[in-house]
Amino acid sequence: MASSINQALAGTLYLMCGGKKEVFESLQDVLVPLSDDGKLLRYIGGTGQAAQVKALVNMVMNINTAGLAEGLGLAAALGWI
């Protein structure tokens, strides 16, 4: 899942699912309503593959957060904020 509490409450979770395809398909009644009627639902592949994608998503998000922090630090050091 690459979402937050607000998306969970709104039923708009971005779900990346891994494991056996038949199990994924059997859970559509649960997953589709949680993921904006299935628009944000992805089957990634076998066991562990969704975790790999999640790690990649987290890495990119953390890089962006670190870049923002560096920029704000520089702006503060220059007296801009």
Coordinates of C-alpha atoms in Angstrom, one line a residue:
M1 CA 0.0 0.0 0.0
A2 CA 1.3 3.4 -0.9
S3 CA -1.3 5.7 0.7
S4 CA -2.2 7.3 4.1
I5 CA -5.0 7.3 6.6
N6 CA -7.0 9.9 4.5
Q7 CA -6.9 7.6 1.5
A8 CA -8.0 4.6 3.6
L9 CA -11.0 6.5 4.9
A10 CA -11.9 7.7 1.4
G11 CA -11.5 4.2 -0.1
T12 CA -8.7 5.4 -2.4
L13 CA -5.8 3.2 -1.3
Y14 CA -3.1 2.4 -3.9
L15 CA -2.7 -1.3 -3.5
M16 CA 0.2 -3.3 -4.8
C17 CA -0.5 -7.0 -4.3
G18 CA 1.8 -10.0 -4.6
G19 CA 1.3 -13.7 -4.1
K20 CA -0.7 -16.3 -5.9
K21 CA -2.8 -14.8 -8.7
E22 CA -5.8 -17.0 -7.8
V23 CA -5.8 -15.7 -4.2
F24 CA -5.6 -12.1 -5.4
E25 CA -8.5 -12.7 -7.7
S26 CA -10.5 -14.3 -4.9
L27 CA -10.2 -11.2 -2.8
Q28 CA -11.5 -8.7 -5.4
D29 CA -14.7 -8.2 -3.3
V30 CA -12.5 -6.8 -0.5
L31 CA -9.8 -5.0 -2.5
V32 CA -11.8 -3.2 -5.2
P33 CA -13.9 -1.0 -2.8
L34 CA -10.7 0.0 -0.9
S35 CA -8.9 1.1 -4.1
D36 CA -11.3 3.5 -5.9
D37 CA -13.3 0.8 -7.4
G38 CA -10.2 -1.1 -8.5
K39 CA -8.6 1.8 -10.4
L40 CA -5.7 1.9 -7.9
L41 CA -5.4 -1.9 -7.5
R42 CA -2.4 -3.7 -9.1
Y43 CA -1.3 -7.3 -9.1
I44 CA 2.5 -7.1 -9.1
G45 CA 3.5 -10.8 -9.2
G46 CA 4.6 -13.6 -6.9
T47 CA 5.2 -13.5 -3.2
G48 CA 7.7 -10.8 -2.3
Q49 CA 7.5 -8.8 -5.6
A50 CA 5.0 -6.3 -4.2
A51 CA 7.3 -5.7 -1.2
Q52 CA 10.1 -4.9 -3.7
V53 CA 8.0 -2.3 -5.5
K54 CA 6.9 -0.8 -2.1
A55 CA 10.6 -0.5 -1.1
L56 CA 11.3 1.4 -4.4
V57 CA 8.3 3.7 -3.9
N58 CA 9.4 4.4 -0.3
M59 CA 13.0 5.1 -1.5
V60 CA 11.8 7.7 -4.1
M61 CA 9.5 9.4 -1.6
N62 CA 12.3 9.6 1.0
I63 CA 14.7 11.0 -1.6
N64 CA 12.1 13.7 -2.4
T65 CA 11.6 14.5 1.3
A66 CA 15.4 14.7 1.9
G67 CA 15.7 17.1 -1.1
L68 CA 13.0 19.3 0.3
A69 CA 14.7 19.4 3.7
E70 CA 18.0 20.3 2.1
G71 CA 16.4 23.1 0.1
L72 CA 14.6 24.5 3.1
G73 CA 17.8 24.3 5.2
L74 CA 19.7 26.3 2.5
A75 CA 16.8 28.8 2.2
A76 CA 16.9 29.3 6.0
A77 CA 20.7 29.7 6.0
L78 CA 20.4 32.3 3.3
G79 CA 17.8 34.2 5.3
W80 CA 15.1 33.6 2.7
I81 CA 12.7 32.0 5.2

